[in-house]
Coordinates of C-alpha atoms in Angstrom, one line a residue:
Chain A
X209 CA -62.7 22.0 83.9
X210 CA -59.9 21.0 81.6
X211 CA -58.7 17.5 80.8
X212 CA -55.6 17.7 83.0
X213 CA -57.6 18.5 86.2
X214 CA -59.5 16.1 88.3
X215 CA -63.2 16.5 88.6
X216 CA -63.0 15.4 92.2
X217 CA -62.1 18.4 94.4
X218 CA -59.0 17.9 96.5
X219 CA -59.4 17.6 100.2
X220 CA -56.7 19.0 102.4
X221 CA -56.1 18.1 106.0
X222 CA -53.6 19.2 108.5
X223 CA -52.8 18.3 112.1
X224 CA -50.1 18.9 114.7
X225 CA -47.7 16.1 115.6
X226 CA -47.7 15.7 119.4
X227 CA -45.2 14.1 121.7
X228 CA -42.1 15.9 120.5
X229 CA -40.4 17.0 123.6
X230 CA -37.8 19.7 124.1
X231 CA -35.1 19.6 121.4
X232 CA -31.4 19.8 122.3
X233 CA -28.2 20.3 120.3
X234 CA -27.3 17.2 118.3
X235 CA -30.7 15.6 118.6
X236 CA -31.5 13.7 115.5
X237 CA -34.6 15.5 114.5
X238 CA -35.6 13.1 111.7
X239 CA -35.5 10.2 114.2
X240 CA -37.6 12.1 116.7
X241 CA -40.2 13.0 114.2
X242 CA -40.3 9.4 112.9
X243 CA -40.9 8.1 116.4
X244 CA -43.6 10.6 117.1
X245 CA -45.4 9.7 113.8
X246 CA -45.4 6.0 114.9
X247 CA -47.7 6.9 117.8
X248 CA -51.5 7.5 117.5
X249 CA -53.0 10.0 116.7
X250 CA -50.1 11.3 114.7
X251 CA -49.4 8.6 112.1
X252 CA -48.9 6.7 110.0
X253 CA -47.3 9.0 107.4
X254 CA -48.3 8.3 103.8
X255 CA -46.6 9.0 100.5
X256 CA -47.1 12.7 99.4
X257 CA -47.8 13.9 103.0
X258 CA -45.9 17.1 103.7
X259 CA -44.1 17.5 107.1
X260 CA -43.9 21.1 108.2
X261 CA -41.2 21.6 110.8
X262 CA -40.8 24.9 112.6
X263 CA -37.4 26.6 112.3
X264 CA -37.0 26.8 116.1
X265 CA -36.5 23.1 116.7
X266 CA -34.3 22.8 113.6
X267 CA -32.1 25.6 114.9
X268 CA -32.0 23.9 118.4
X269 CA -31.1 20.5 117.0
X270 CA -28.4 22.0 114.7
X271 CA -26.7 23.9 117.6
X272 CA -27.7 27.3 116.3
X273 CA -28.3 28.6 119.8
X274 CA -26.1 31.5 120.8
X275 CA -25.8 32.8 124.4
X276 CA -26.7 36.5 124.7
X277 CA -26.6 38.9 127.6
X278 CA -30.3 38.9 128.5
X279 CA -30.0 42.3 130.2
X280 CA -28.2 43.9 127.2
X281 CA -30.4 44.3 124.1
X282 CA -27.3 45.2 122.1
X283 CA -25.8 41.7 122.3
X284 CA -28.8 40.6 120.3
X285 CA -28.6 43.4 117.9
X286 CA -24.9 42.7 117.1
X287 CA -26.0 39.2 116.1
X288 CA -28.6 40.6 113.8
X289 CA -26.0 42.5 111.9
X290 CA -23.6 39.5 111.8
X291 CA -26.3 37.3 110.3
X292 CA -27.2 39.8 107.6
X293 CA -25.7 40.9 104.3
X294 CA -27.8 44.1 104.1
X295 CA -29.8 46.3 106.3
X296 CA -33.0 46.9 104.3
X297 CA -34.8 49.2 106.8
X298 CA -34.3 50.4 110.3
X299 CA -36.7 52.3 112.6
X300 CA -36.2 52.4 116.3
X301 CA -35.7 48.8 117.6
X302 CA -37.0 47.3 114.4
X303 CA -34.3 46.1 111.9
X304 CA -35.3 44.6 108.6
X305 CA -32.4 42.7 107.1
X306 CA -31.5 40.5 104.2
X307 CA -30.0 37.3 105.6
X308 CA -27.1 35.4 104.1
X309 CA -29.8 33.0 102.6
X310 CA -31.5 35.9 100.8
X311 CA -34.5 36.1 103.1
X312 CA -35.7 39.6 104.0
X313 CA -37.2 39.6 107.5
X314 CA -37.0 41.3 110.9
X315 CA -33.8 40.8 113.0
X316 CA -32.2 38.4 110.5
X317 CA -34.7 35.8 111.6
X318 CA -33.2 35.7 115.1
X319 CA -35.8 34.8 117.7
X320 CA -36.0 35.0 121.4
X321 CA -39.4 33.5 122.0
X322 CA -39.7 29.8 122.9
X323 CA -36.0 29.7 123.8
X324 CA -34.5 29.9 127.3
X325 CA -33.8 33.4 128.6
X326 CA -30.2 34.4 127.7
X327 CA -30.2 32.5 124.4
X328 CA -31.1 33.4 120.9
X329 CA -31.9 31.0 118.0
X330 CA -30.2 31.8 114.7
X331 CA -31.7 30.5 111.5
X332 CA -30.3 27.1 110.2
X333 CA -27.3 27.5 108.0
X334 CA -29.0 25.7 105.1
X335 CA -32.7 24.9 105.7
X336 CA -33.0 23.0 102.4
X337 CA -30.4 20.6 103.6
X338 CA -32.2 20.3 107.0
X339 CA -35.4 19.5 105.1
X340 CA -33.7 16.9 102.9
X341 CA -32.1 15.2 105.9
X342 CA -35.6 14.8 107.6
X343 CA -37.0 13.6 104.3
X344 CA -34.2 11.0 103.9
X345 CA -34.7 9.7 107.4
X346 CA -38.4 9.3 107.0
X347 CA -37.9 7.5 103.7
X348 CA -35.3 5.2 105.2
X349 CA -37.2 4.4 108.4
X350 CA -40.8 4.5 107.3
X351 CA -40.5 3.7 103.6
X352 CA -42.7 6.7 102.6
X353 CA -41.8 9.6 100.4
X354 CA -42.9 12.9 102.0
X355 CA -42.3 16.5 101.3
X356 CA -40.6 18.5 104.1
X357 CA -40.9 22.3 104.7
X358 CA -39.0 24.2 107.3
X359 CA -41.2 27.1 108.3
X360 CA -40.7 30.4 110.1
X361 CA -42.9 33.3 111.1
X362 CA -42.3 36.5 109.1
X363 CA -43.9 39.9 108.9
X364 CA -44.5 41.6 105.6
X365 CA -44.9 45.2 104.3
X366 CA -48.4 46.8 104.1
X367 CA -50.2 44.1 106.1
X368 CA -50.3 43.6 109.8
X369 CA -50.0 40.3 111.4
X370 CA -47.4 37.6 110.8
X371 CA -47.8 34.5 108.6
X372 CA -45.7 31.3 108.4
X373 CA -43.6 30.9 105.3
X374 CA -41.1 28.4 104.1
X375 CA -37.4 28.8 104.7
X376 CA -36.4 25.3 103.6
X377 CA -38.0 22.8 101.2
X378 CA -37.3 19.2 100.1
X379 CA -39.3 16.9 97.9
X380 CA -42.2 19.3 97.3
X381 CA -42.4 22.3 94.9
X382 CA -41.6 25.6 96.4
X383 CA -43.3 27.5 93.6
X384 CA -45.8 26.0 91.2
X385 CA -45.7 27.5 87.7
X386 CA -49.2 27.6 86.2
X387 CA -48.2 29.7 83.2
X388 CA -49.6 28.1 80.1
X389 CA -52.4 26.3 82.0
X390 CA -55.8 27.1 80.7
X391 CA -57.9 29.1 83.1
X392 CA -61.6 28.1 83.8
X393 CA -62.7 29.9 80.6
X394 CA -60.1 28.1 78.5
X395 CA -57.8 31.2 78.1
X396 CA -54.1 30.5 78.7
X397 CA -53.1 32.2 82.0
X398 CA -50.3 34.7 81.6
X399 CA -48.6 34.9 84.9
X400 CA -49.6 32.7 87.8
X401 CA -46.8 31.3 89.8
X402 CA -48.1 30.1 93.2
X403 CA -45.9 29.9 96.2
X404 CA -47.2 26.5 97.2
X405 CA -44.6 26.1 100.0
X406 CA -45.6 29.3 101.7
X407 CA -49.3 28.4 101.5
X408 CA -48.6 24.9 103.0
X409 CA -46.6 26.5 105.8
X410 CA -49.5 28.9 106.5
X411 CA -52.0 26.0 106.6
X412 CA -49.7 24.2 109.0
X413 CA -49.5 27.2 111.3
X414 CA -53.2 27.1 111.8
X415 CA -52.8 23.8 113.7
X416 CA -49.5 24.5 115.4
X417 CA -50.1 27.9 116.9
X418 CA -47.5 30.1 118.3
X419 CA -48.1 29.3 121.9
X420 CA -49.0 25.6 122.0
X421 CA -45.5 24.0 121.6
X422 CA -46.5 21.8 118.7
X423 CA -43.5 22.2 116.4
X424 CA -44.3 19.8 113.6
X425 CA -47.5 19.3 111.5
X426 CA -48.6 17.0 108.8
X427 CA -50.4 18.4 105.7
X428 CA -52.1 15.8 103.6
X429 CA -53.9 16.2 100.3
X430 CA -51.5 18.5 98.5
X431 CA -51.7 18.1 94.7
X432 CA -49.6 14.9 93.9
X433 CA -48.1 16.6 90.9
X434 CA -46.3 19.1 93.1
X435 CA -43.9 16.4 94.6
X436 CA -40.5 16.8 93.1
X437 CA -37.0 18.1 93.8
X438 CA -37.0 21.7 95.0
X439 CA -35.1 24.4 96.8
X440 CA -35.6 27.9 98.3
X441 CA -33.9 29.3 95.2
X442 CA -37.4 29.0 93.6
X443 CA -38.7 31.5 96.2
X444 CA -35.9 33.9 96.9
X445 CA -36.2 36.9 94.5
X446 CA -32.9 38.2 93.3
X447 CA -32.2 41.8 94.4
X448 CA -32.0 43.0 90.8
X449 CA -35.6 41.8 90.2
X450 CA -36.9 43.3 93.4
X451 CA -38.6 46.7 93.8
X452 CA -38.3 47.0 97.5
X453 CA -34.7 46.8 98.6
Chain B
X281 CA -48.9 23.4 127.3
X282 CA -50.8 26.0 129.2
X283 CA -54.3 25.7 130.8
X284 CA -56.0 27.7 128.1
X285 CA -54.9 25.4 125.3
X286 CA -56.5 22.1 124.5
X287 CA -54.3 19.0 124.8
X288 CA -56.0 17.6 121.7
X289 CA -54.3 19.0 118.6
X290 CA -56.6 20.7 116.2
X291 CA -57.3 19.1 112.9
X292 CA -57.9 21.4 109.9
X293 CA -59.6 20.3 106.7
X294 CA -60.4 22.2 103.6
X295 CA -62.2 21.4 100.3
X296 CA -63.5 23.1 97.3
X297 CA -67.2 23.7 96.9
X298 CA -68.2 22.3 93.5
X299 CA -71.2 23.1 91.3
X300 CA -71.0 26.9 91.3
X301 CA -71.5 27.9 87.7
X302 CA -70.5 31.1 85.9
X303 CA -71.5 34.1 88.0
X304 CA -73.2 37.1 86.4
X305 CA -74.0 40.6 87.6
X306 CA -76.8 40.8 90.2
X307 CA -76.5 37.1 91.0
X308 CA -77.2 36.5 94.7
X309 CA -73.9 34.9 95.6
X310 CA -75.0 33.9 99.1
X311 CA -77.9 32.0 97.8
X312 CA -75.8 30.3 95.1
X313 CA -73.3 29.2 97.8
X314 CA -76.0 28.0 100.1
X315 CA -77.5 25.9 97.3
X316 CA -74.1 24.4 96.4
X317 CA -73.5 23.6 100.1
X318 CA -76.8 21.6 100.2
X319 CA -75.4 19.2 97.7
X320 CA -73.0 16.3 98.4
X321 CA -70.0 16.2 98.7
X322 CA -70.0 19.9 99.6
X323 CA -72.1 20.2 102.7
X324 CA -73.6 20.5 105.2
X325 CA -71.9 23.6 106.6
X326 CA -71.4 23.6 110.4
X327 CA -71.0 26.4 112.9
X328 CA -67.4 27.8 112.9
X329 CA -66.7 26.7 109.3
X330 CA -65.0 29.3 107.3
X331 CA -66.2 30.0 103.7
X332 CA -63.4 31.3 101.5
X333 CA -64.8 33.0 98.4
X334 CA -62.5 34.2 95.6
X335 CA -62.7 37.9 94.7
X336 CA -63.4 37.2 91.1
X337 CA -66.9 35.9 91.6
X338 CA -67.7 38.6 94.2
X339 CA -66.7 41.2 91.6
X340 CA -68.8 39.6 88.9
X341 CA -71.9 39.3 91.1
X342 CA -71.5 42.9 92.3
X343 CA -71.2 44.2 88.7
X344 CA -67.6 45.3 89.0
X345 CA -66.8 44.2 85.5
X346 CA -65.6 47.0 83.2
X347 CA -65.3 46.8 79.4
X348 CA -61.8 47.4 78.2
X349 CA -60.3 47.5 74.7
X350 CA -58.7 44.1 74.5
X351 CA -56.2 45.4 71.9
X352 CA -55.2 48.5 73.8
X353 CA -53.2 47.8 77.0
X354 CA -53.6 51.4 78.0
X355 CA -57.3 51.1 78.6
X356 CA -56.5 48.7 81.4
X357 CA -53.7 50.8 82.8
X358 CA -56.0 53.9 83.0
X359 CA -58.3 51.8 85.2
X360 CA -55.4 50.8 87.4
X361 CA -54.7 54.5 88.2
X362 CA -58.4 55.3 88.7
X363 CA -58.7 52.6 91.3
X364 CA -55.5 53.6 93.2
X365 CA -54.7 56.4 95.7
X366 CA -51.0 56.0 95.3
X367 CA -48.5 54.6 92.9
X368 CA -46.0 52.7 95.1
X369 CA -43.6 51.4 92.5
X370 CA -43.6 51.2 88.7
X371 CA -41.2 49.3 86.5
X372 CA -42.0 48.6 82.9
X373 CA -45.5 47.1 82.7
X374 CA -45.6 46.4 86.4
X375 CA -47.4 48.9 88.5
X376 CA -47.7 48.4 92.3
X377 CA -50.4 50.6 93.7
X378 CA -52.2 51.4 97.0
X379 CA -55.9 50.9 96.4
X380 CA -58.7 52.9 97.8
X381 CA -59.1 50.1 100.4
X382 CA -55.5 50.5 101.5
X383 CA -54.3 47.2 99.9
X384 CA -50.9 47.4 98.2
X385 CA -50.8 45.1 95.2
X386 CA -50.1 44.9 91.4
X387 CA -52.5 46.7 89.1
X388 CA -54.8 47.9 91.9
X389 CA -56.0 44.3 92.1
X390 CA -57.5 44.5 88.6
X391 CA -57.5 41.1 86.9
X392 CA -57.9 39.9 83.4
X393 CA -57.6 36.1 84.0
X394 CA -60.8 34.1 84.4
X395 CA -62.8 36.9 82.8
X396 CA -64.0 37.2 79.2
X397 CA -61.7 38.8 76.8
X398 CA -62.4 42.6 76.6
X399 CA -63.4 42.8 80.3
X400 CA -61.6 43.6 83.5
X401 CA -62.7 42.7 87.1
X402 CA -62.2 45.5 89.6
X403 CA -62.0 44.7 93.3
X404 CA -65.3 44.8 95.2
X405 CA -66.0 48.3 96.6
X406 CA -66.2 46.9 100.2
X407 CA -65.3 43.3 100.6
X408 CA -66.0 43.2 104.3
X409 CA -69.6 44.1 103.4
X410 CA -69.6 41.4 100.7
X411 CA -68.4 38.9 103.3
X412 CA -71.0 40.0 105.8
X413 CA -73.8 39.6 103.3
X414 CA -72.8 36.0 102.5
X415 CA -72.5 35.2 106.2
X416 CA -75.9 36.7 106.9
X417 CA -77.5 34.6 104.1
X418 CA -75.9 31.4 105.3
X419 CA -77.1 32.1 108.8
X420 CA -80.7 32.9 107.6
X421 CA -81.0 30.0 105.2
X422 CA -79.0 27.2 106.9
X423 CA -79.0 28.3 110.5
X424 CA -75.3 28.0 111.0
X425 CA -72.8 30.7 111.9
X426 CA -69.8 30.7 109.7
X427 CA -66.8 33.0 109.1
X428 CA -66.5 34.3 105.5
X429 CA -63.2 35.5 103.9
X430 CA -63.1 37.1 100.5
X431 CA -59.7 36.1 99.0
X432 CA -57.5 37.4 96.3
X433 CA -54.1 36.4 94.9
X434 CA -51.3 38.9 95.6
X435 CA -47.6 39.0 95.0
X436 CA -45.2 40.3 97.7
X437 CA -41.7 41.8 97.8
X438 CA -38.6 39.6 98.2
X439 CA -40.3 36.3 97.5
X440 CA -41.4 34.9 94.2
X441 CA -44.7 33.2 93.7
X442 CA -48.2 34.5 94.6
X443 CA -50.2 33.6 97.7
X444 CA -53.9 34.0 98.4
X445 CA -54.7 36.6 101.1
X446 CA -57.9 38.1 102.6
X447 CA -59.4 41.2 101.1
X448 CA -62.6 41.0 103.1
X449 CA -63.6 39.3 106.4
X450 CA -66.8 38.6 108.4
X451 CA -67.3 36.7 111.6
X452 CA -63.8 35.4 112.0
X453 CA -60.7 37.2 113.3
X454 CA -58.5 38.8 110.6
X455 CA -55.5 39.1 113.0
X456 CA -55.2 37.1 116.2
X457 CA -53.3 38.8 119.0
X458 CA -51.2 36.3 121.0
X459 CA -49.4 39.0 122.9
X460 CA -49.5 38.2 126.6
X461 CA -50.0 34.5 125.9
X462 CA -47.3 32.3 127.6
X463 CA -45.1 30.5 125.1
X464 CA -44.2 26.8 125.4
X465 CA -41.6 27.7 128.0
X466 CA -44.0 29.8 130.1
X467 CA -42.4 33.1 129.0
X468 CA -44.9 35.8 128.0
X469 CA -44.5 36.3 124.2
X470 CA -43.7 39.9 123.3
X471 CA -45.1 40.4 119.8
X472 CA -47.0 37.7 118.0
X473 CA -49.9 38.9 116.0
X474 CA -50.9 36.2 113.5
X475 CA -52.8 37.1 110.4
X476 CA -55.2 34.2 110.7
X477 CA -57.3 35.4 107.7
X478 CA -54.4 35.3 105.3
X479 CA -53.3 31.9 106.5
X480 CA -56.9 30.6 106.1
X481 CA -57.0 32.1 102.6
X482 CA -53.7 30.4 101.7
X483 CA -55.0 27.0 103.0
X484 CA -58.1 27.4 100.9
X485 CA -56.1 28.2 97.7
X486 CA -54.5 24.8 98.0
X487 CA -57.8 23.2 97.2
X488 CA -59.1 25.7 94.8
X489 CA -56.2 26.2 92.5
X490 CA -55.8 29.0 90.0
X491 CA -57.0 27.0 87.0
X492 CA -59.6 24.7 88.2
X493 CA -62.6 27.1 88.4
X494 CA -63.6 26.2 92.0
X495 CA -64.3 29.6 93.4
X496 CA -65.4 28.7 97.0
X497 CA -63.8 26.5 99.7
X498 CA -64.8 25.4 103.1
X499 CA -62.1 25.4 105.8
X500 CA -63.1 23.5 109.0
X501 CA -61.2 23.2 112.2
X502 CA -60.2 26.8 112.8
X503 CA -59.7 27.7 116.4
X504 CA -63.2 28.3 117.8
X505 CA -62.0 31.3 119.8
X506 CA -61.2 33.1 116.6
X507 CA -64.9 33.6 115.6
X508 CA -65.9 37.2 116.3
X509 CA -66.7 40.5 114.6
X510 CA -63.8 41.6 112.4
X511 CA -62.8 43.8 109.5
X512 CA -59.9 44.4 107.1
X513 CA -58.9 47.3 109.3
X514 CA -57.1 44.7 111.4
X515 CA -54.8 43.9 108.5
X516 CA -54.3 47.1 106.6
X517 CA -51.2 48.8 108.0
X518 CA -51.5 52.6 108.1
X519 CA -49.0 54.3 105.8
X520 CA -47.3 56.1 108.7
X521 CA -46.5 52.7 110.4
X522 CA -45.2 51.2 107.1
X523 CA -41.5 51.2 106.1
X524 CA -42.2 50.3 102.4
X525 CA -44.3 53.0 100.8

């Protein structure tokens, strides 16, 4: 243990926020989350809690739903290309694209699950902004300073199974730089940048689940030193630094 | 909400297990963890807890430490090639390999941080077996049935920052298959396999940290239906199904 680390181990806890109904275009998501957090067993929120909000309800509230022909798979595929800046891989029905945001994921992040038949949910235009807006409303209405992460469910190369990752952040570090921190043997660590936001999104997924319709979670007990201004630019790796596109 | 889902949201909690000292070759890791869990504030363990154990101490206990010439970076690089079955990418000092286990990661998972200068830690030969051994000792000595995940810190394409993932599992699902489960609108979800083990490993990392020398965490509150026989074969994607190697 080094001087800058607490001897008391951190305790993390996470739970789903219940009572958030179906979200519709122009719903004020921040207000809805605040109201849900006022009701037991969800609240009250505390400073340095992290609210993890799934992309689907952000897209719905921000009017990012697009009508598709449910019987024509091509209407969906055309959207995938419109939302992308680059096709990274294509095999059969699977298209891996780079989105306008710089995310590399299947189908430009366009999702047909948990939306009505005949509709597709596009990713929010700027999920950092969506996160900041929720953070600002929580601060204004509840007087607490929380981090907000907009999460989505992405696949990845080499490993089966999806995990939840961050697509928008506000008020909590996206990547924590531990370079220069002494390791447990007192050696300075060379390269250890941890993607805190993705790990928090994954922890939140464990209490939200894909099928249960709980679209917001609270994660409490995140390292207090990680709360600061942030953006997805900390996570998005520029193409020229990337070996896989 | 569907009938097979509880109306009570799950609550997840995670904390680091303190009091585990420096691990040496031939240490009985299961016994050491059991002893630490007998001491407040760590224990007691309960059925369906998940123990997340970092690869580094497993490698140390299993004698996977190899002497290297600390002044010759090539001695380390030779090991990287020996431990790999395929070089996936190489740029400058960075080598992305496929290991004998089928993991794709930097430097065949060989790590020089948190080990004494002049030594390198190779990945365990069979981390599923390492996990099963810890699970068996916990069951024998404490009478509780836990899941065990051996975790390591991997990078990934497209996104900066490292996250913790599973490299060995026992007693808890690696991948949870939600295909056929109705989504929140009652539609059957097409493809949603969640890598539960990686998400649990990420949640655990948030309480262990890279620098704090806490090599074991307990994660409590994981969906009880996920506890079953498992192996890393659920996660490792066969090369012929992979678009990125």
